[in-house]
Short mmCIF file of N, CA and C in Angstrom, two decimals:
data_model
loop_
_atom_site.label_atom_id
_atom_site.label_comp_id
_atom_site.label_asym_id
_atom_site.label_seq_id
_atom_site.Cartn_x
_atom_site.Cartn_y
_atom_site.Cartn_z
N UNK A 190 88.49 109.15 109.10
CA UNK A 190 89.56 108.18 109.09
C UNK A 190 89.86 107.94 107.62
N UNK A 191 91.16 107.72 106.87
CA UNK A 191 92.38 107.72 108.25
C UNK A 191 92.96 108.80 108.85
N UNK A 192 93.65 108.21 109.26
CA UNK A 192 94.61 108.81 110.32
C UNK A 192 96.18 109.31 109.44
N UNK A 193 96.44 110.49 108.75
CA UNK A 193 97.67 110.78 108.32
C UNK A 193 98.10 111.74 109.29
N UNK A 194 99.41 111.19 109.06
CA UNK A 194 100.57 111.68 109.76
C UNK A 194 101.29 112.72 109.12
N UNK A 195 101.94 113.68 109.41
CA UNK A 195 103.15 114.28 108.52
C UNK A 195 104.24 114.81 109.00
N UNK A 196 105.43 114.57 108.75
CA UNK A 196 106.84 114.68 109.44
C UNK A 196 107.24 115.99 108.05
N UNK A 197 107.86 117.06 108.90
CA UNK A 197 108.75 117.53 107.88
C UNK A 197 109.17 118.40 109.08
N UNK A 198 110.77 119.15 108.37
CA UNK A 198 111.40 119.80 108.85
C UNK A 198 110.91 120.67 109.26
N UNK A 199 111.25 121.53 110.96
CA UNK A 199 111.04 123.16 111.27
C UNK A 199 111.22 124.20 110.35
N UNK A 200 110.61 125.40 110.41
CA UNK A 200 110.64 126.15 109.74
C UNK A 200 109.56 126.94 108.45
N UNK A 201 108.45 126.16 108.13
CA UNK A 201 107.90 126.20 107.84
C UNK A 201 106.28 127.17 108.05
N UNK A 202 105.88 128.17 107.42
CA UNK A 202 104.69 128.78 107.85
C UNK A 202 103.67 128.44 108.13
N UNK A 203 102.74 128.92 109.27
CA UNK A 203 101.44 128.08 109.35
C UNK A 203 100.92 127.95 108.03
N UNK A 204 100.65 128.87 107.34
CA UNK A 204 99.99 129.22 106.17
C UNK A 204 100.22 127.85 105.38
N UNK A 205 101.51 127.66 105.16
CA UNK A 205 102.17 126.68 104.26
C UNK A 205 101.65 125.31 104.67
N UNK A 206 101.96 124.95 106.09
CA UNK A 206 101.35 123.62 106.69
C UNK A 206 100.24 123.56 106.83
N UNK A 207 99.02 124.62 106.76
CA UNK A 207 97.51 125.01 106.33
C UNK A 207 97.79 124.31 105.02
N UNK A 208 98.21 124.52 103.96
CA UNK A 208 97.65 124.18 102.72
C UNK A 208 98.40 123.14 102.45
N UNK A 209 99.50 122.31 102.98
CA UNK A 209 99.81 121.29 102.67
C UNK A 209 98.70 120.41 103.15
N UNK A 210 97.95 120.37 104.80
CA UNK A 210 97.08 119.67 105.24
C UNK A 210 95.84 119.77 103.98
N UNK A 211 95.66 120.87 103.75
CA UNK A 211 93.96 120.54 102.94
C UNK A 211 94.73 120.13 101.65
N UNK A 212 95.51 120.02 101.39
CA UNK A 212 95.77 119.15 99.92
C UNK A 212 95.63 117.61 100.19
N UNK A 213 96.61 117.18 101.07
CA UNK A 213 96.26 116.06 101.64
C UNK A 213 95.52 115.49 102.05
N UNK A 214 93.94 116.57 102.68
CA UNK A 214 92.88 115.82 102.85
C UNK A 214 91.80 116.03 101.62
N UNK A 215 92.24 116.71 100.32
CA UNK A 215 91.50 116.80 99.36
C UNK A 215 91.52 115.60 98.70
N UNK A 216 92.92 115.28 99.15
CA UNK A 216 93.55 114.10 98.25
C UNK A 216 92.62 112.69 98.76
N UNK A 217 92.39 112.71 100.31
CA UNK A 217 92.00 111.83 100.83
C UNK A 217 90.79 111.14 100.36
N UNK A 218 89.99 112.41 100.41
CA UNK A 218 88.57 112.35 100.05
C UNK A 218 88.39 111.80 98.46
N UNK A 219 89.03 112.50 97.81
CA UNK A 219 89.16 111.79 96.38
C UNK A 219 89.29 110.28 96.34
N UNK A 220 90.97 109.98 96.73
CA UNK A 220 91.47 109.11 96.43
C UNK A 220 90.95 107.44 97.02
N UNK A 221 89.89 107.93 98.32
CA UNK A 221 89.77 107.40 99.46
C UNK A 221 88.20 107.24 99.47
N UNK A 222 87.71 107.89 99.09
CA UNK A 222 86.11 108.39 99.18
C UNK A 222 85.80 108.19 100.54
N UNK A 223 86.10 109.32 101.04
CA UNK A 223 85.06 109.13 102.73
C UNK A 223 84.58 110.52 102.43
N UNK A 224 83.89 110.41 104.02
CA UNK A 224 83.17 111.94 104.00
C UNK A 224 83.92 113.13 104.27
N UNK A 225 83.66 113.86 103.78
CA UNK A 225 84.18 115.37 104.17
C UNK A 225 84.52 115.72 105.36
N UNK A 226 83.91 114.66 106.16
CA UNK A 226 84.29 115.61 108.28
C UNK A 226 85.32 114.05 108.34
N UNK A 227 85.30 113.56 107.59
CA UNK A 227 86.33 112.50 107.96
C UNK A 227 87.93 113.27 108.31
N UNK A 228 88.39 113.78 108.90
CA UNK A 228 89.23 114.57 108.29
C UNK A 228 90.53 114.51 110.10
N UNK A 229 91.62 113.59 109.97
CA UNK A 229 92.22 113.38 110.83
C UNK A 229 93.61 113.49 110.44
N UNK A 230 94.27 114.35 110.92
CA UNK A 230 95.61 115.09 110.88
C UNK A 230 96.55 115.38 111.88
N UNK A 231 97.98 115.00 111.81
CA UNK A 231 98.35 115.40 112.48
C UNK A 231 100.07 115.67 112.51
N UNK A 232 100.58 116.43 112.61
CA UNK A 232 102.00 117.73 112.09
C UNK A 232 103.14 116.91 113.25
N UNK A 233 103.96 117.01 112.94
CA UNK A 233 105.61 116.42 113.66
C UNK A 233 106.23 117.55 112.84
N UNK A 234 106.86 118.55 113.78
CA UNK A 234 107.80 118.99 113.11
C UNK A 234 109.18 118.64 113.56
N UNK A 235 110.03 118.57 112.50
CA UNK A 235 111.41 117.99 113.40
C UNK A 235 112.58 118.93 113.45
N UNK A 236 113.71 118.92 113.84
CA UNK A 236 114.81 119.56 113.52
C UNK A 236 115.98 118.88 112.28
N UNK A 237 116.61 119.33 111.78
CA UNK A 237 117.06 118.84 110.44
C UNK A 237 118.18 117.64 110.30
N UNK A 238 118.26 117.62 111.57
CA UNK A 238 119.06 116.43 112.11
C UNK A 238 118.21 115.12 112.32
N UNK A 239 116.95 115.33 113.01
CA UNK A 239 116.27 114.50 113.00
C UNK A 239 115.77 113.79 112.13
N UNK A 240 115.54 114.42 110.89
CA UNK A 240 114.81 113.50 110.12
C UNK A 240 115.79 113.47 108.56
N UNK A 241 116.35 111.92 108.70
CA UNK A 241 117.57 111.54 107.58
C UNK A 241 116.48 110.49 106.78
N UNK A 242 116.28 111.34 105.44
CA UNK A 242 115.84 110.32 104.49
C UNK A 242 116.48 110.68 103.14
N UNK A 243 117.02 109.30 102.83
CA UNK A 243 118.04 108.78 101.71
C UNK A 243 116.81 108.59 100.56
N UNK A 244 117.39 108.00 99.39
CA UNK A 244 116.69 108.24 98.33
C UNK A 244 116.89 106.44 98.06
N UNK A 245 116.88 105.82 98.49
CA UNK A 245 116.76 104.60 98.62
C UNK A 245 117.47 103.40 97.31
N UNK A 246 118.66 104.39 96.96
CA UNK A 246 119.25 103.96 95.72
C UNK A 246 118.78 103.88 94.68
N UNK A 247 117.86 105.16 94.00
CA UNK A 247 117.11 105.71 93.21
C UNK A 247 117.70 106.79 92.31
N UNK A 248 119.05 107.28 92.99
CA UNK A 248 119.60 108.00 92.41
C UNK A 248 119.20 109.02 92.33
N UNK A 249 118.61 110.23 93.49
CA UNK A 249 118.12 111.77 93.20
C UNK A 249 118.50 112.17 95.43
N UNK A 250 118.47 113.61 95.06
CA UNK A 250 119.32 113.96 96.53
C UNK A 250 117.80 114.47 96.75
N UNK A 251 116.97 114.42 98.15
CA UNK A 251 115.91 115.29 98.24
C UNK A 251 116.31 116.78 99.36
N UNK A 252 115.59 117.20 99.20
CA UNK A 252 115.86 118.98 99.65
C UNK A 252 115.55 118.98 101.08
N UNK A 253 115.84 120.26 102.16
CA UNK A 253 114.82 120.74 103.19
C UNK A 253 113.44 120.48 103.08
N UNK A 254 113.33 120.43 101.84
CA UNK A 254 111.18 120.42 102.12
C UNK A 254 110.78 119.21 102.06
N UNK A 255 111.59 118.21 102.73
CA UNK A 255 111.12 116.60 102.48
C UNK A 255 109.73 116.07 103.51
N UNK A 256 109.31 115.65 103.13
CA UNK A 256 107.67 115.30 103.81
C UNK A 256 107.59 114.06 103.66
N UNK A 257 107.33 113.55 105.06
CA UNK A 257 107.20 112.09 104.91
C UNK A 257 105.55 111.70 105.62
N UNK A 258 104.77 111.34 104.95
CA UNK A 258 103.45 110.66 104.80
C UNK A 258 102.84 110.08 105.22
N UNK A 259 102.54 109.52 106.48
CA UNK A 259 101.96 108.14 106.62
C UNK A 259 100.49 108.39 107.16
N UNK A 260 100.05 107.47 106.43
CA UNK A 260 98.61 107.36 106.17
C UNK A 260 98.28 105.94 106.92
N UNK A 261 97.59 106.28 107.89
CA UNK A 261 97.28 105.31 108.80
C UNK A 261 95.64 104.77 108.20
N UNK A 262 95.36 103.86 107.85
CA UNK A 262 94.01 103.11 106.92
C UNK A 262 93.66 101.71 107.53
N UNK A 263 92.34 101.91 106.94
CA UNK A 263 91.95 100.19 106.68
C UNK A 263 91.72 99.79 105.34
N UNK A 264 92.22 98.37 105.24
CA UNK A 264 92.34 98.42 103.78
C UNK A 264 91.77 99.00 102.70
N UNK A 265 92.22 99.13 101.42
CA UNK A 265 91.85 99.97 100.26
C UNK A 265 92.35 99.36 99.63
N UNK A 266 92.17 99.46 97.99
CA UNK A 266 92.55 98.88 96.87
C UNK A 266 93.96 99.18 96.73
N UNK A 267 94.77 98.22 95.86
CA UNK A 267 95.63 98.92 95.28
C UNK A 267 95.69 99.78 94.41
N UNK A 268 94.65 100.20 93.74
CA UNK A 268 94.05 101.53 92.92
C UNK A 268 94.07 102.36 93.41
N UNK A 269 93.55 102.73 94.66
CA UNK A 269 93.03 103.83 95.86
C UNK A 269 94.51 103.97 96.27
N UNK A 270 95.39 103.24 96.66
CA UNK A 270 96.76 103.70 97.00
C UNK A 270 97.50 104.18 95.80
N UNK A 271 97.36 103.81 94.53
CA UNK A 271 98.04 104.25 93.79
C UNK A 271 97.61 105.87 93.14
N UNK A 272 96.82 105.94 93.36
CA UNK A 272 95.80 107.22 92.88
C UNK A 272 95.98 108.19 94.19
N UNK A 273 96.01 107.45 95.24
CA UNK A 273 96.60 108.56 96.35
C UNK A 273 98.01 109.08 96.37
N UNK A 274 99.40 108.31 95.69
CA UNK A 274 100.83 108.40 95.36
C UNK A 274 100.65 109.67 94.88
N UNK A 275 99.76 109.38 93.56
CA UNK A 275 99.89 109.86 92.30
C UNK A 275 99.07 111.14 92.59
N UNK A 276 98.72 111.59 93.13
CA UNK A 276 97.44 112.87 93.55
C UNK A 276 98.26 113.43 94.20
N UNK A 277 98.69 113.29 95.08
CA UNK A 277 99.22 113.92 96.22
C UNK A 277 100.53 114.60 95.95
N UNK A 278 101.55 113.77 95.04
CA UNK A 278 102.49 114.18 95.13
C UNK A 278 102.24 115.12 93.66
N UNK A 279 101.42 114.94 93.17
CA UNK A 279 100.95 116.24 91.96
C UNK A 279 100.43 117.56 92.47
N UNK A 280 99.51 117.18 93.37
CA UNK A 280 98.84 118.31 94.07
C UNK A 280 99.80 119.26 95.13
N UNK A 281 100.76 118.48 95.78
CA UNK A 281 101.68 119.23 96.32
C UNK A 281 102.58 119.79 95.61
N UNK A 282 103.02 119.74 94.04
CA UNK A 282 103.69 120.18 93.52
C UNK A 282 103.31 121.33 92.38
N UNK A 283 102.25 121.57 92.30
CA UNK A 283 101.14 122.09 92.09
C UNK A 283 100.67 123.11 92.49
N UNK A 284 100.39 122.94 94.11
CA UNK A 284 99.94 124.13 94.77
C UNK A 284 100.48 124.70 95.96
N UNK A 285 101.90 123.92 95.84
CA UNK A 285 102.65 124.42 97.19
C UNK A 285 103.86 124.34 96.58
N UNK A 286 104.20 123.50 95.75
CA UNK A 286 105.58 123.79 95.27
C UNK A 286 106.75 123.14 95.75
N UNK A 287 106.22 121.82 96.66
CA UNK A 287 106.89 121.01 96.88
C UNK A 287 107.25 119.63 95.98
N UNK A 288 108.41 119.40 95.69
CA UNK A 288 108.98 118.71 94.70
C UNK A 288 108.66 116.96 94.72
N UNK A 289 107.94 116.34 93.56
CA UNK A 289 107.61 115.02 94.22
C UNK A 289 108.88 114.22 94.35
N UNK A 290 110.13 114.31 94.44
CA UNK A 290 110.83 113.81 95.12
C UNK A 290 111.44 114.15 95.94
N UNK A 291 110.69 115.48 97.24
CA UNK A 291 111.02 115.26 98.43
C UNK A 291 109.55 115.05 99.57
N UNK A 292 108.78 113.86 98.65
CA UNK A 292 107.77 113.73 99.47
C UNK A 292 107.91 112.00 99.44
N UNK A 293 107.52 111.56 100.44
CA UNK A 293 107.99 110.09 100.86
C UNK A 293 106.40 109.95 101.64
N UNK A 294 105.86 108.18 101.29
CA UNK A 294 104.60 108.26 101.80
C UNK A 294 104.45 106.86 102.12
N UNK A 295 104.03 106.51 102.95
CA UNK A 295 103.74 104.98 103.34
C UNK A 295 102.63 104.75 103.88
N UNK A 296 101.83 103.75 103.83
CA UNK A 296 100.72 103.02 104.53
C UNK A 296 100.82 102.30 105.61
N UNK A 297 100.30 102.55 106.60
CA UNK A 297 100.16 101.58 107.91
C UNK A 297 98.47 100.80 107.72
N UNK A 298 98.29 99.73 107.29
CA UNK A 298 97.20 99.06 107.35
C UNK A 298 96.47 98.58 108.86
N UNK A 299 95.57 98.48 109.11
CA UNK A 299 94.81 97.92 110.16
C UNK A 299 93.32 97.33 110.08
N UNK A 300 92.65 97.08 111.36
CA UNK A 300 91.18 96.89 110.96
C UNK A 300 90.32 97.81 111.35
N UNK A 301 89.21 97.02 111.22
CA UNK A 301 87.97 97.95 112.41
C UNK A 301 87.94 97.89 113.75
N UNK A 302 88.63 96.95 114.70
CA UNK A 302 88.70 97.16 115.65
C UNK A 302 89.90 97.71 116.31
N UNK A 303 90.79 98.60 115.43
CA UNK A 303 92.08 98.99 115.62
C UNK A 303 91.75 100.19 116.06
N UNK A 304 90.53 100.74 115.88
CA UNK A 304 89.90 102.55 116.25
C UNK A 304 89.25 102.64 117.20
N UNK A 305 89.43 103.70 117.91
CA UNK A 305 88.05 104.12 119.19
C UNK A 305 88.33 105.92 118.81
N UNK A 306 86.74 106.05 118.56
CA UNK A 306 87.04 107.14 118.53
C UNK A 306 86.32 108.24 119.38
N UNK A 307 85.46 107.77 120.51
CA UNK A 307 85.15 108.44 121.61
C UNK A 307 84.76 107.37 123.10
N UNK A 308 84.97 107.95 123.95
CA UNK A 308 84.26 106.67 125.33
C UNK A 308 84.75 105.82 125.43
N UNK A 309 86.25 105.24 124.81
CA UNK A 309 86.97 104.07 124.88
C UNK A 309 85.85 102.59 124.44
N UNK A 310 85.17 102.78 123.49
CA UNK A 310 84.23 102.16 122.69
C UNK A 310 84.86 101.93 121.30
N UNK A 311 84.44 100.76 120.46
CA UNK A 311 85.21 100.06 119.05
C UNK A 311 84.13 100.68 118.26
N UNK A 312 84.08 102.20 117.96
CA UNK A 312 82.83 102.05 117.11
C UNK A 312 82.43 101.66 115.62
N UNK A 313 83.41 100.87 115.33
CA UNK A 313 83.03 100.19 113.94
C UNK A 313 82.51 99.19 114.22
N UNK A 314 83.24 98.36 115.56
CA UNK A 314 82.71 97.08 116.01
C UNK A 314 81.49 97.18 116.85
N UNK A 315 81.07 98.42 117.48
CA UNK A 315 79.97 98.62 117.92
C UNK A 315 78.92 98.87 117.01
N UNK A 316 78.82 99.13 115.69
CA UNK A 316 78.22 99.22 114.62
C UNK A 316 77.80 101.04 114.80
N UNK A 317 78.33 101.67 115.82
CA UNK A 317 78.11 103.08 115.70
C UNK A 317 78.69 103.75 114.48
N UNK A 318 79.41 103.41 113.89
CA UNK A 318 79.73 103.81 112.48
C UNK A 318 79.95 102.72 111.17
#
């Protein structure tokens, strides 16, 4: 945990969405410090109609390869989020070649009893983890 999400347009190679995921969970582990099997992912691909993101009066147009982020957590610093911005959208530009302004990323905050992650059991609140 957490739980990231990732939206981007069809078209894309497994290969490519292979190494966007392990950047993102390299990033995780860094930025995030959990364990290595912590590792929860999961791909939306859309059609190009579907997914309209503006540049939020920032003044820059973003491309086909726009990726939108969400990182589903329990709280973290504002350090740990900022170091995750800042990682991620380096590392994707870096080693995949996606531009950091067509990557868009947001946080969904929650708690420990917001997870079950086997047997319909709270296992943070069960103290199993």
């Amino acid at each position: 945990m957490p739980l990231i999400k990732v939206d981007l347009i069809r078209g894309r190679d497994l290969e490519e969405i292979k190494q966007i995921l392990d950047v993102a969970h390299q990033v995780v582990l860094e930025a995030f410090q959990v364990p290595e099997g912590d590792r929860y992912q999961v791909v939306t691909q859309h059609e190009p109609y579907e997914m309209i993101m503006k540049d939020t009066g920032l003044g820059f147009e973003r491309s086909d390869d726009v990726i939108l982020f969400t990182a589903i957590i329990t709280q973290r610093t504002n350090k740990m989020k900022k170091d995750f911005y800042r990682l991620l959208t380096e590392r994707l530009e870096q080693q995949c070649q996606i531009e950091s302004k067509d990557v868009m990323i947001t946080f969904v905050t929650n708690g420990a009893g917001e997870w079950s992650f086997r047997f319909g059991k709270a296992q943070f609140l069960t103290g199993d983890l």
